[in-house]
Tab-separated table of C-alpha atoms and ligand atoms in Angstrom:
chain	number	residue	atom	x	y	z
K	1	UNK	CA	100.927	56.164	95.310
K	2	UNK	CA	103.649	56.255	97.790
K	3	UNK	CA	104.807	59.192	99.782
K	4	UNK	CA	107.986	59.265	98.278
K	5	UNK	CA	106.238	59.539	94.303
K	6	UNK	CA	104.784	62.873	93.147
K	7	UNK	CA	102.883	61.519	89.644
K	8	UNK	CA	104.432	58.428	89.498
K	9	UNK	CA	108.039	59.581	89.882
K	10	UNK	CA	110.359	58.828	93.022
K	11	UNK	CA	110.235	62.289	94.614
K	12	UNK	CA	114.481	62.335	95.293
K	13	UNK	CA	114.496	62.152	91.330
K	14	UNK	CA	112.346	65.287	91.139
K	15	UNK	CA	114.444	68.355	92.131
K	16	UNK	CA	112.382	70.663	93.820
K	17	UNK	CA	112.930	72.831	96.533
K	18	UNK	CA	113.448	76.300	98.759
K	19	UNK	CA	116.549	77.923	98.069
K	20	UNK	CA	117.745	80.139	100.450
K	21	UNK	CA	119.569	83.750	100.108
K	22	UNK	CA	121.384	84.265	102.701
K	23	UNK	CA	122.522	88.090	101.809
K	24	UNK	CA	118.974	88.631	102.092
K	25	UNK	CA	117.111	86.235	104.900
K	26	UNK	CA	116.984	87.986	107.721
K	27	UNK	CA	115.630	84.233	109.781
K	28	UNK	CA	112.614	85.888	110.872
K	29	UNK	CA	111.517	82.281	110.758
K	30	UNK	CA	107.993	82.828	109.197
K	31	UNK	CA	109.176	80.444	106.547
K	32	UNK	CA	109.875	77.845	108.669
K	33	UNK	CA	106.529	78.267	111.395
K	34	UNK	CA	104.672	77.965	108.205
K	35	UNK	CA	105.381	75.119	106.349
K	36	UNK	CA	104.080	71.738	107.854
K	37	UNK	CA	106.636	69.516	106.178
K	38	UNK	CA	109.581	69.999	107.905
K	39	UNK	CA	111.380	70.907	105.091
K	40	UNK	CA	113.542	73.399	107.062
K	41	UNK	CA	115.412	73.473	110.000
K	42	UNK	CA	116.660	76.166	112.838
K	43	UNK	CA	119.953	75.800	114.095
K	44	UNK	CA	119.915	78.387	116.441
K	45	UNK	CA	123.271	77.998	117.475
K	46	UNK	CA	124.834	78.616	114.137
K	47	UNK	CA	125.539	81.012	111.867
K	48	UNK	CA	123.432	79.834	109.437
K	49	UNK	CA	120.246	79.728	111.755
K	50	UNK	CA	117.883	78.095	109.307
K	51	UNK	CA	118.526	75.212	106.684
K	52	UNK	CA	117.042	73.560	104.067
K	53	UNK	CA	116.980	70.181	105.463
K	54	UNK	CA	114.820	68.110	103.736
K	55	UNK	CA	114.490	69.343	100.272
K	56	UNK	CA	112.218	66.131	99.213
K	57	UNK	CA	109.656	66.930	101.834
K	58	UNK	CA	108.970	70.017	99.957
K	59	UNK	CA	105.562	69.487	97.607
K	60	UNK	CA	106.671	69.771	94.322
K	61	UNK	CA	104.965	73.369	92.694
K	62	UNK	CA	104.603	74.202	95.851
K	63	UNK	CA	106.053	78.150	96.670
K	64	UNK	CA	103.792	79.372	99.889
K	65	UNK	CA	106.938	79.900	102.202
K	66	UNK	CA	108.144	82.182	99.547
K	67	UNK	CA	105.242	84.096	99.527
K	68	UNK	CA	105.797	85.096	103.153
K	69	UNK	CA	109.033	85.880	102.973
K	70	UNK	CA	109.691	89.835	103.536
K	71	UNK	CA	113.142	90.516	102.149
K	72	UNK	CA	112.383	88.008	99.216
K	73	UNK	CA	115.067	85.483	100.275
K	74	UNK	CA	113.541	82.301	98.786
K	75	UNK	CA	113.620	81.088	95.664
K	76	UNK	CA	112.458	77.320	93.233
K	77	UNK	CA	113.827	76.005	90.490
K	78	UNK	CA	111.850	76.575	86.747
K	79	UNK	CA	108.483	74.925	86.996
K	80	UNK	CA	108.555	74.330	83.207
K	81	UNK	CA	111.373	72.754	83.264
K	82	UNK	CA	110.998	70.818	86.324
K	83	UNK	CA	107.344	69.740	84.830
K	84	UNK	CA	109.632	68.484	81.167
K	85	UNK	CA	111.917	66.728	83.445
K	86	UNK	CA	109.063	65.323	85.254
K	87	UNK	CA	107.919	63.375	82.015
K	88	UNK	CA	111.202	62.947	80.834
K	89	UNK	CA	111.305	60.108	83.581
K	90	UNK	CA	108.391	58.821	83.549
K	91	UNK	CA	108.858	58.170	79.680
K	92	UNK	CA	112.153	56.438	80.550
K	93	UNK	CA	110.215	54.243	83.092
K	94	UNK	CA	107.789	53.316	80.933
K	95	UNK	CA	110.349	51.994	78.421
K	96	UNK	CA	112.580	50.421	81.217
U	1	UNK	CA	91.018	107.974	89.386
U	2	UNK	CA	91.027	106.071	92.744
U	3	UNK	CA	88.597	107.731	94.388
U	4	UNK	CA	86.287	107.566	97.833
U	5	UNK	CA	88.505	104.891	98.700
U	6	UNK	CA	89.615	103.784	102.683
U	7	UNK	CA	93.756	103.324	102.162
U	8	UNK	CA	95.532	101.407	104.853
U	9	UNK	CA	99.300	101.167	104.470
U	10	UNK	CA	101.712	99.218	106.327
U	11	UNK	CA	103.407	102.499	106.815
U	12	UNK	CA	106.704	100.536	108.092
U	13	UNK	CA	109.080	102.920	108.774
U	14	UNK	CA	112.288	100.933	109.086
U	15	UNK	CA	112.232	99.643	105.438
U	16	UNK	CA	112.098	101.320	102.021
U	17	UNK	CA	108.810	99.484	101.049
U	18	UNK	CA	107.040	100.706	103.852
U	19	UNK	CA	108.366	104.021	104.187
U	20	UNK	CA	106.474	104.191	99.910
U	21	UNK	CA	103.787	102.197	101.276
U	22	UNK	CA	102.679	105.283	103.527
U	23	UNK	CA	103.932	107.738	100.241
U	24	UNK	CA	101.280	106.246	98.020
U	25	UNK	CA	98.418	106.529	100.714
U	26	UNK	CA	99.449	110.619	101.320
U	27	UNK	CA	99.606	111.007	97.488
U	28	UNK	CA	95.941	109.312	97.068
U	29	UNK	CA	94.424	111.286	99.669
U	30	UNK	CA	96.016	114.661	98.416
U	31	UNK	CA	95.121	113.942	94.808
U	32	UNK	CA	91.635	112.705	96.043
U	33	UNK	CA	88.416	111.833	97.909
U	34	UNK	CA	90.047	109.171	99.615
U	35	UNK	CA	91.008	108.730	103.288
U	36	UNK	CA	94.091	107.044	104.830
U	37	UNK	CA	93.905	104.427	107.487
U	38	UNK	CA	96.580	104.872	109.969
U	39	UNK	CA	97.968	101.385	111.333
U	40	UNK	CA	99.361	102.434	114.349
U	41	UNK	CA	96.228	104.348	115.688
U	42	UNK	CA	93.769	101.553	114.495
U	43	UNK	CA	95.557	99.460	116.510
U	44	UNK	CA	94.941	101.237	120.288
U	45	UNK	CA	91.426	102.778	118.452
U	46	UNK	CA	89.088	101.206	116.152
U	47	UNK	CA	85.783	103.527	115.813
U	48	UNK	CA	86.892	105.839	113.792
U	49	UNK	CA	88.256	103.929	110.999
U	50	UNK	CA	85.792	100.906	111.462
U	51	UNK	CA	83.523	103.297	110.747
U	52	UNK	CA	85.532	104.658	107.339
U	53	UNK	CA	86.036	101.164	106.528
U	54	UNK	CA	82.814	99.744	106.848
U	55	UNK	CA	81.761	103.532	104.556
U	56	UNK	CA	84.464	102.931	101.950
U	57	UNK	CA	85.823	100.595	99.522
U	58	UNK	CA	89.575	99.200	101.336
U	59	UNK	CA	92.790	99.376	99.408
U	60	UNK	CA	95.396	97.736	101.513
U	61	UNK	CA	99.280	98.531	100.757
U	62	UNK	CA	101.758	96.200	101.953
U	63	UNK	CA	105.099	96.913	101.805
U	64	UNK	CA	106.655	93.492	101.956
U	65	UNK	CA	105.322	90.319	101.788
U	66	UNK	CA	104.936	89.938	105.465
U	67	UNK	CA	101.741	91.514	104.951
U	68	UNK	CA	101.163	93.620	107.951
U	69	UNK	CA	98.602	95.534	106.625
U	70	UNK	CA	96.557	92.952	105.081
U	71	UNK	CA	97.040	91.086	108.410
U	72	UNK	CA	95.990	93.868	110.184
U	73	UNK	CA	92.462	94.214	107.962
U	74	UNK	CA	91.810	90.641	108.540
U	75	UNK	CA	92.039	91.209	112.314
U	76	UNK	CA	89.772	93.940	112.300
U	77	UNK	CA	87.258	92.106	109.636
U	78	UNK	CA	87.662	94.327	106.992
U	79	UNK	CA	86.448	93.565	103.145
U	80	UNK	CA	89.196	94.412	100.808
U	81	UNK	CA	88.779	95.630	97.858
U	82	UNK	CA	92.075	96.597	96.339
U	83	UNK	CA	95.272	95.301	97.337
U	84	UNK	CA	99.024	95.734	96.152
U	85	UNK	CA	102.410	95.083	97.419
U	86	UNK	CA	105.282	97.355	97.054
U	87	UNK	CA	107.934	94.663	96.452
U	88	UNK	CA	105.764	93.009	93.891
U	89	UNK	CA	104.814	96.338	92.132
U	90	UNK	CA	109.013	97.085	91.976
U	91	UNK	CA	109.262	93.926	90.129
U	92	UNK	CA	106.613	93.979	88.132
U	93	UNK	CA	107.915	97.632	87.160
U	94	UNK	CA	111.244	96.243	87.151
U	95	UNK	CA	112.628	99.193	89.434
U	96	UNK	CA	115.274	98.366	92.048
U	97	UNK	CA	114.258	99.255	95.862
U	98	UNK	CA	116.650	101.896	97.234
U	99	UNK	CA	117.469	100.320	101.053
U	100	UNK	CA	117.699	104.069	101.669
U	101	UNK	CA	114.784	105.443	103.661
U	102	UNK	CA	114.670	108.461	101.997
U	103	UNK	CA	112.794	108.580	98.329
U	104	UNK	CA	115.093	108.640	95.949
U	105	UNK	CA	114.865	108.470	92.232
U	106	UNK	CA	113.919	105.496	91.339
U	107	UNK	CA	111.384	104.990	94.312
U	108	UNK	CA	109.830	108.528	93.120
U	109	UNK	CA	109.789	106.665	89.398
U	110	UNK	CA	108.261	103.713	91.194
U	111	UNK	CA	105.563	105.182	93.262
U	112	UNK	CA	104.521	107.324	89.728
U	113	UNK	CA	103.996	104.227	88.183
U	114	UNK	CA	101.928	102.873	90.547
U	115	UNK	CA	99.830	105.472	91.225
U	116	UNK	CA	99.244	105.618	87.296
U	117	UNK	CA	98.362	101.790	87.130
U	118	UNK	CA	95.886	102.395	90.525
U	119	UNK	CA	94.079	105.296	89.061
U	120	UNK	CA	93.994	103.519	85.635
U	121	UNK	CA	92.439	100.196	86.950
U	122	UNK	CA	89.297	102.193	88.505
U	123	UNK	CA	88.703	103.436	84.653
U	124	UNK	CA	88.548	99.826	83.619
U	125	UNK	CA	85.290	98.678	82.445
U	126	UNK	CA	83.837	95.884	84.792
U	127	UNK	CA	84.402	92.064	83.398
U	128	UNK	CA	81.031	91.160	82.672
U	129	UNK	CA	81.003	87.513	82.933
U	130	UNK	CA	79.655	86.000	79.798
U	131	UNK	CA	76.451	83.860	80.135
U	132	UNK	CA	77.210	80.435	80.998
U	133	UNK	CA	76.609	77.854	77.583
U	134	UNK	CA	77.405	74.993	79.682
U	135	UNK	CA	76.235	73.977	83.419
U	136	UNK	CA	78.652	71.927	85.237
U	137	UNK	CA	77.079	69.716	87.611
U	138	UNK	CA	79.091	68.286	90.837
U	139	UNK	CA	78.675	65.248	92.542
U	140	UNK	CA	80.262	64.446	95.840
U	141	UNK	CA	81.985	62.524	97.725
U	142	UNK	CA	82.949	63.395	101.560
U	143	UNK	CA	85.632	63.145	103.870
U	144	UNK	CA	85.333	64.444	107.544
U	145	UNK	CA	88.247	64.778	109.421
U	146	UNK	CA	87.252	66.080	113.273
U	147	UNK	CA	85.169	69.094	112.708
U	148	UNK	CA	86.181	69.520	109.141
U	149	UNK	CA	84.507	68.173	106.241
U	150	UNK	CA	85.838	67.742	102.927
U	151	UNK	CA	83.934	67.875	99.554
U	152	UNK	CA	85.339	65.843	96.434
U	153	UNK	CA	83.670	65.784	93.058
U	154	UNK	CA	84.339	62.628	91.585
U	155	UNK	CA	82.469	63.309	88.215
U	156	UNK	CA	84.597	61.871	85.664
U	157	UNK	CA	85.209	64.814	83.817
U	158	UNK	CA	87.301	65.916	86.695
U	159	UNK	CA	90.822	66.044	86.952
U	160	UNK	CA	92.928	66.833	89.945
U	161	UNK	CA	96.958	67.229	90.139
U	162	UNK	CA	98.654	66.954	93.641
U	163	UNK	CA	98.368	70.628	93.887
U	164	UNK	CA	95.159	70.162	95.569
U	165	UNK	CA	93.699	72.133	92.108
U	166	UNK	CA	90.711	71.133	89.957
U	167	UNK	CA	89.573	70.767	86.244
U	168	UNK	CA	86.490	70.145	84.952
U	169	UNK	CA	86.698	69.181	81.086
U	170	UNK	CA	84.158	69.543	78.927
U	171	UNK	CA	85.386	69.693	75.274
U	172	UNK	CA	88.122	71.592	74.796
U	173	UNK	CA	87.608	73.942	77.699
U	174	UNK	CA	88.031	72.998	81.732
U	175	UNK	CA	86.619	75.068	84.552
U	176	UNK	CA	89.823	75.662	87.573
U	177	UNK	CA	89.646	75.870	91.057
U	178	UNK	CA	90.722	74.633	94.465
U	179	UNK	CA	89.501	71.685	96.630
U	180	UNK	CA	88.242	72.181	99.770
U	181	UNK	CA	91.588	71.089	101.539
U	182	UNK	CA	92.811	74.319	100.205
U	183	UNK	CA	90.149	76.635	101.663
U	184	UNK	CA	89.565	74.912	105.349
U	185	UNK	CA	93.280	75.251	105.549
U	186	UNK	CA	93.830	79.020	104.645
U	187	UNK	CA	90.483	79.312	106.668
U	188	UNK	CA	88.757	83.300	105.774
U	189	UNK	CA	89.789	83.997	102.524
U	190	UNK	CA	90.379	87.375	101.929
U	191	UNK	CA	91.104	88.332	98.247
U	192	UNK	CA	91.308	86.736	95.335
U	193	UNK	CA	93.686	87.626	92.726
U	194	UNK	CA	92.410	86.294	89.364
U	195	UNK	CA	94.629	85.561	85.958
U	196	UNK	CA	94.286	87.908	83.078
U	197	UNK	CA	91.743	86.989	80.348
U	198	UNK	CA	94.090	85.714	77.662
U	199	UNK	CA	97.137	84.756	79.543
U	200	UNK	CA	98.811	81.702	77.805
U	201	UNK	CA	99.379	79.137	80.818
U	202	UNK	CA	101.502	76.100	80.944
U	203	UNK	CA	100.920	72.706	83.077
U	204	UNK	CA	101.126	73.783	86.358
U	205	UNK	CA	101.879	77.607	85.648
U	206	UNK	CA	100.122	79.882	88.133
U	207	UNK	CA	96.687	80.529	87.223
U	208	UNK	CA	95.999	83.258	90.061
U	209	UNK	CA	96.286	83.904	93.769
U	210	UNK	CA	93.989	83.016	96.986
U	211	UNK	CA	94.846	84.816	100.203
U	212	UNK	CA	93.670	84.386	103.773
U	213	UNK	CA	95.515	86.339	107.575
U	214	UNK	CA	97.503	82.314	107.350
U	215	UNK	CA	98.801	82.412	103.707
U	216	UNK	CA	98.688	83.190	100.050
U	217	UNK	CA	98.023	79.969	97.957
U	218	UNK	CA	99.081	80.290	94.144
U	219	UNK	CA	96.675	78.188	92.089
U	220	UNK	CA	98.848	75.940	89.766
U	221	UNK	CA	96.833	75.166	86.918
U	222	UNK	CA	96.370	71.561	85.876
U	223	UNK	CA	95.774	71.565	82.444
U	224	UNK	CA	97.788	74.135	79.638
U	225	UNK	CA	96.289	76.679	77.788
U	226	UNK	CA	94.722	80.244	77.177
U	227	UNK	CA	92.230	81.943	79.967
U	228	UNK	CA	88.757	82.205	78.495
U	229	UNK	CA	87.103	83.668	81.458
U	230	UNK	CA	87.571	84.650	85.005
U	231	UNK	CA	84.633	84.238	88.113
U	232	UNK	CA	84.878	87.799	88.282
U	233	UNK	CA	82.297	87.801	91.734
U	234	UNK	CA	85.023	86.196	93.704
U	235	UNK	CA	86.970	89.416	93.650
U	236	UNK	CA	83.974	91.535	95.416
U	237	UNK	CA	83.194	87.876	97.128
U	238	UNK	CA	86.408	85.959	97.568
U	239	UNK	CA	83.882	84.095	100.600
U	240	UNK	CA	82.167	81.997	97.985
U	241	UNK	CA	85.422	79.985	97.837
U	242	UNK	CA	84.706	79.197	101.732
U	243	UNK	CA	81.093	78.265	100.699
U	244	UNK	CA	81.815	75.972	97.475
U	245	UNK	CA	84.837	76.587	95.963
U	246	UNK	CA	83.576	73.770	92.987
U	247	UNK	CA	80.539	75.840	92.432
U	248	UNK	CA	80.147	79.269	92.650
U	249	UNK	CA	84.113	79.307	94.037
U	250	UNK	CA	85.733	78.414	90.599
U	251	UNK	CA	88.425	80.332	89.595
U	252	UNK	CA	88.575	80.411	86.012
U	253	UNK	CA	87.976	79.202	82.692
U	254	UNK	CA	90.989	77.484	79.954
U	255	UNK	CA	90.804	76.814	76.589
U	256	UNK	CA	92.955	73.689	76.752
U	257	UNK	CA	96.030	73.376	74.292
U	258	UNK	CA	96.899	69.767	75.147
U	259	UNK	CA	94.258	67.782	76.877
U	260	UNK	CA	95.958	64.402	76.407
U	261	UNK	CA	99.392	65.038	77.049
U	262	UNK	CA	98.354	67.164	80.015
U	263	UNK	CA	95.821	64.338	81.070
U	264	UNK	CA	98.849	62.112	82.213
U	265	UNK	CA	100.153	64.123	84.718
U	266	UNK	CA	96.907	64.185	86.480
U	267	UNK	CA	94.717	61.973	88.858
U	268	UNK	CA	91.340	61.587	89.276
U	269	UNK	CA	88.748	61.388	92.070
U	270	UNK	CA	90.657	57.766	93.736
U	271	UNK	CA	93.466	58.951	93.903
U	272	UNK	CA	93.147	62.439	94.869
U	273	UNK	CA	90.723	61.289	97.457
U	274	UNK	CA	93.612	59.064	98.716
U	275	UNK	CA	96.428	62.146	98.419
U	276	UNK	CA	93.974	64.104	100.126
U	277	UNK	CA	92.863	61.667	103.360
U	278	UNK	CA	96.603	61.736	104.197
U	279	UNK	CA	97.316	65.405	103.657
U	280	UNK	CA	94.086	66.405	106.059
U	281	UNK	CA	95.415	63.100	108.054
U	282	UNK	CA	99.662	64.800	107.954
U	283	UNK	CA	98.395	67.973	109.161
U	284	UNK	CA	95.746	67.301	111.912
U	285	UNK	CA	96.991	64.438	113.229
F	1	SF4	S1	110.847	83.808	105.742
F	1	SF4	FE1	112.549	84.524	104.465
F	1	SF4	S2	113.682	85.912	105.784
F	1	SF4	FE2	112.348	84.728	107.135
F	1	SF4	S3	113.659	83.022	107.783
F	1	SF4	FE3	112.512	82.331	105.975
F	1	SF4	S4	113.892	82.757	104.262
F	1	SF4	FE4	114.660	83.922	106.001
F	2	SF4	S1	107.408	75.414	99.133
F	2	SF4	FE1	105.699	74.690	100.368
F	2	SF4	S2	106.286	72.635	100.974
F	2	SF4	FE2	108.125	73.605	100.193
F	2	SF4	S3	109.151	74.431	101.950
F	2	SF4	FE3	107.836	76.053	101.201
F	2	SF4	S4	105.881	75.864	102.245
F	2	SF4	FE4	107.041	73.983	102.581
């Protein structure tokens, strides 16, 4: 198994990532000291400060940053339906 | 009733969460035996409340999920016993957080609510974990890394997903946990929160909470189905998932719904063993 595959599937097929609310970050940064896969990214000089930059480094299920956010600002797609899609390709794969 | 308890609330004063935080914590110690932790003076002075601490079961109130207070306890080494977070309480309550500092009506409805659902949980009777029919029996392999030293089961009856969570199958039930990755990298875990005995759980739903000063680590459940039982000693002991969190560390117990279709989103020992080497290898260097 690759990097780029989370069970079996190319990861930039698998949509997965940190949204960020921007009416509500207030780029404390935690977020982005946190998470080890550089996922985000601080632009310090812009209005914007942080970015999600690489949304495919993010580990698919994975929610930690979220969980140290303080005004609530992050937020991942459905898990259910991200686990359907999941199998979805790997059933059209398997019949390629 | 809550009672003989040690509160410490974040007490944050520049945000509504906080400013209930410290509410709650008045309201317990006015209603009750219990004595309030102030975070500000245990910060410049420690004897007095290391002393009601170390006397008194802990109930830590965060306001946010910054988690000042719980930070603070886990600088100060102190077991917690109780824990809740305003924000999370407001949504579980479905009550919208004035940004006002003041209380107003709905925060008054919100901190009723809690203090209902706090003094209701000490009536609970204690889980009495049943008597275990079946013995689950690991067998390693390990990994060290520097210092660190990594434990993987590769039983067959184990199944992993990339999650870095475990499942032990026997029949139609599987035992839950984490790997060791998980607890040498939150380091000290300090409370567990488990799932609820008969909560329905999909393929890699949440199937309760691990929390540490570094992070909170939401256990994502590899296999579907309904909880059967919960390691109830982690909550008093959320250490033993430092010491072996295959052993006494599990988490909790499924009935499964759909081993096979479940089965082939998971790995087993090789390849977790693999996923893990380059994790440990990603972070450390
Ligand atoms: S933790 Fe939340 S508030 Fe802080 S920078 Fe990240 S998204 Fe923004
Ligand atoms: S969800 Fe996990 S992997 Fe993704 S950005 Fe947050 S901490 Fe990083």
């Amino acid at each position: 198994m690759s990097e780029t595959t989370f069970m079996g599937v190319e990861r930039n097929r698998i949509d997965w990532k940190p949204t960020i609310d921007y009416t509500k970050c207030d780029f404390c940064m935690e977020c982005t000291t946190f998470c080890p896969h550089k996922v985000f990214e601080v632009r310090e000089c812009e209005e914007m400060k942080l970015i999600v930059r690489n949304p495919d480094n993010c580990v698919v299920f994975c929610r930690a940053c979220s969980k140290l956010c303080g005004p609530d600002a992050l937020s991942f797609p459905d898990k259910n339906a991200t686990t359907q899609r999941i199998k979805e390709i790997r059933k059209e794969e398997s019949n390629a | 009733m809550l009672e003989n308890y040690a509160i410490l609330p974040c007490n944050g004063l520049d945000k509504s969460a906080g400013v209930i935080s410290g509410e709650i914590a008045k309201r317990l110690c006015e209603s009750a035996e219990n004595q309030t932790i102030c975070p500000v003076f245990y910060r410049v002075s420690e004897k007095k409340y290391n002393r009601i601490a170390g006397e008194h079961p802990v109930l830590v109130i965060d306001g946010c999920q910054t988690r000042c207070a719980t930070k603070l306890a886990a600088e100060k080494n102190l077991k917690i016993s109780k824990k809740i977070t305003i924000t999370e309480e407001a949504k579980t309550h479905n009550v919208e957080l004035s940004s006002n500092l003041r209380l107003l009506e709905n925060d008054n409805a919100l901190i009723e609510k809690i203090l209902t659902a706090l003094n209701q949980s000490e009536d609970k009777l204690p889980i009495i974990p049943a008597e275990p029919s079946v013995t689950y029996d690991f067998e390693y392999e390990t990994y060290q890394h520097g210092k660190f030293i990594f434990r993987v089961p590769k039983n067959p009856e184990v199944y992993y997903n990339e999650n870095d969570c475990w499942a032990y199958v026997i029949g139609n039930h599987a035992r839950i946990g984490v790997t060791d990755f998980v607890q040498q990298n939150l380091s000290d875990i300090l409370y567990f929160t488990p799932p609820e005995i008969g909560d329905e759980i999909d393929q890699f739903g949440e199937i309760g909470e691990i929390e540490s000063s570094k992070s909170v680590f939401e256990l994502i459940s590899p296999f579907s189905g309904k909880v059967i039982a919960i390691n109830s000693p982690l909550e008093q002991k959320p250490e033993l998932l430092n010491e072996n969190p295959y052993e006494l560390g599990w988490v909790a117990e499924i009935e499964l719904t759909d081993i096979e279709g479940d089965k082939e989103l998971l790995i087993g020992f090789d390849q977790y063993l693999k996923i893990m080497k380059k994790k440990v290898e990603d972070l450390n260097g």
